[in-house]
CSV table of C-alpha atoms in Angstrom, one decimal:
chain,number,residue,atom,x,y,z
A,1,MET,CA,-159.2,-4.7,135.7
A,2,ALA,CA,-159.3,-7.2,138.6
A,3,GLY,CA,-158.4,-9.9,136.1
A,4,PHE,CA,-155.3,-8.1,135.1
A,5,VAL,CA,-154.2,-7.5,138.7
A,6,ASN,CA,-154.8,-11.2,139.4
A,7,TYR,CA,-152.8,-12.1,136.4
A,8,VAL,CA,-149.8,-9.9,137.5
A,9,LYS,CA,-150.0,-11.4,141.1
A,10,GLU,CA,-150.0,-14.9,139.8
A,11,SER,CA,-147.1,-14.2,137.4
A,12,PHE,CA,-145.0,-12.8,140.2
A,13,GLY,CA,-145.9,-15.8,142.4
A,14,GLU,CA,-144.9,-18.2,139.7
A,15,LEU,CA,-141.6,-16.4,139.1
A,16,LYS,CA,-140.9,-16.5,142.8
A,17,HIS,CA,-141.8,-20.1,143.5
A,18,ASN,CA,-141.8,-22.2,140.4
A,19,VAL,CA,-139.0,-20.9,138.3
A,20,THR,CA,-135.5,-22.3,138.8
A,21,TRP,CA,-133.1,-19.4,138.6
A,22,PRO,CA,-129.4,-20.1,137.6
A,23,THR,CA,-126.7,-19.4,140.0
A,24,MET,CA,-124.5,-16.3,139.5
A,25,ALA,CA,-121.6,-18.5,138.2
A,26,GLU,CA,-124.0,-20.2,135.7
A,27,ALA,CA,-125.4,-16.8,134.6
A,28,GLN,CA,-121.9,-15.4,134.1
A,29,SER,CA,-120.7,-18.3,132.1
A,30,LEU,CA,-123.8,-18.3,129.9
A,31,THR,CA,-123.4,-14.6,129.4
A,32,ILE,CA,-119.8,-15.0,128.2
A,33,LEU,CA,-120.9,-17.9,125.9
A,34,VAL,CA,-123.6,-15.8,124.3
A,35,ALA,CA,-121.2,-12.9,123.9
A,36,VAL,CA,-118.6,-15.1,122.2
A,37,PHE,CA,-121.1,-16.7,119.8
A,38,SER,CA,-122.7,-13.4,119.0
A,39,THR,CA,-119.3,-12.0,118.1
A,40,LEU,CA,-118.5,-15.0,116.0
A,41,PHE,CA,-121.8,-14.8,114.2
A,42,SER,CA,-121.5,-11.1,113.6
A,43,LEU,CA,-118.0,-11.7,112.1
A,44,ALA,CA,-119.4,-14.5,109.9
A,45,VAL,CA,-122.2,-12.2,108.6
A,46,TRP,CA,-119.7,-9.4,108.1
A,47,GLY,CA,-117.5,-11.8,106.0
A,48,VAL,CA,-120.3,-13.0,103.9
A,49,ASP,CA,-121.5,-9.4,103.4
A,50,THR,CA,-118.1,-8.3,102.3
A,51,VAL,CA,-117.7,-11.1,99.8
A,52,PHE,CA,-121.2,-10.5,98.3
A,53,SER,CA,-120.4,-6.7,98.1
A,54,LYS,CA,-117.1,-7.4,96.2
A,55,VAL,CA,-118.9,-9.9,93.9
A,56,ILE,CA,-121.7,-7.4,93.1
A,57,SER,CA,-119.2,-4.6,92.7
A,58,TYR,CA,-117.2,-6.7,90.3
A,59,TYR,CA,-120.4,-7.7,88.4
A,60,PHE,CA,-121.5,-4.0,87.9
A,61,HIS,CA,-117.9,-3.1,86.9
A,62,LEU,CA,-118.1,-5.8,84.2
A,63,ILE,CA,-121.4,-4.7,82.8
A,64,ASN,CA,-120.5,-1.0,82.9
């Protein structure tokens, strides 16, 4: 148990002293960037899914 407590203390110490945290402006701009690309990616996946759905529906309509 002492090893776990030591691990947690060292982890918090490293987060506090060794990690370079972004500024608020950087964090906001990166959040917006991630939101935009996530939206674009989800729209692309939706488009591909729609096309495949139509193709498969057409194929089953032909063999039916």
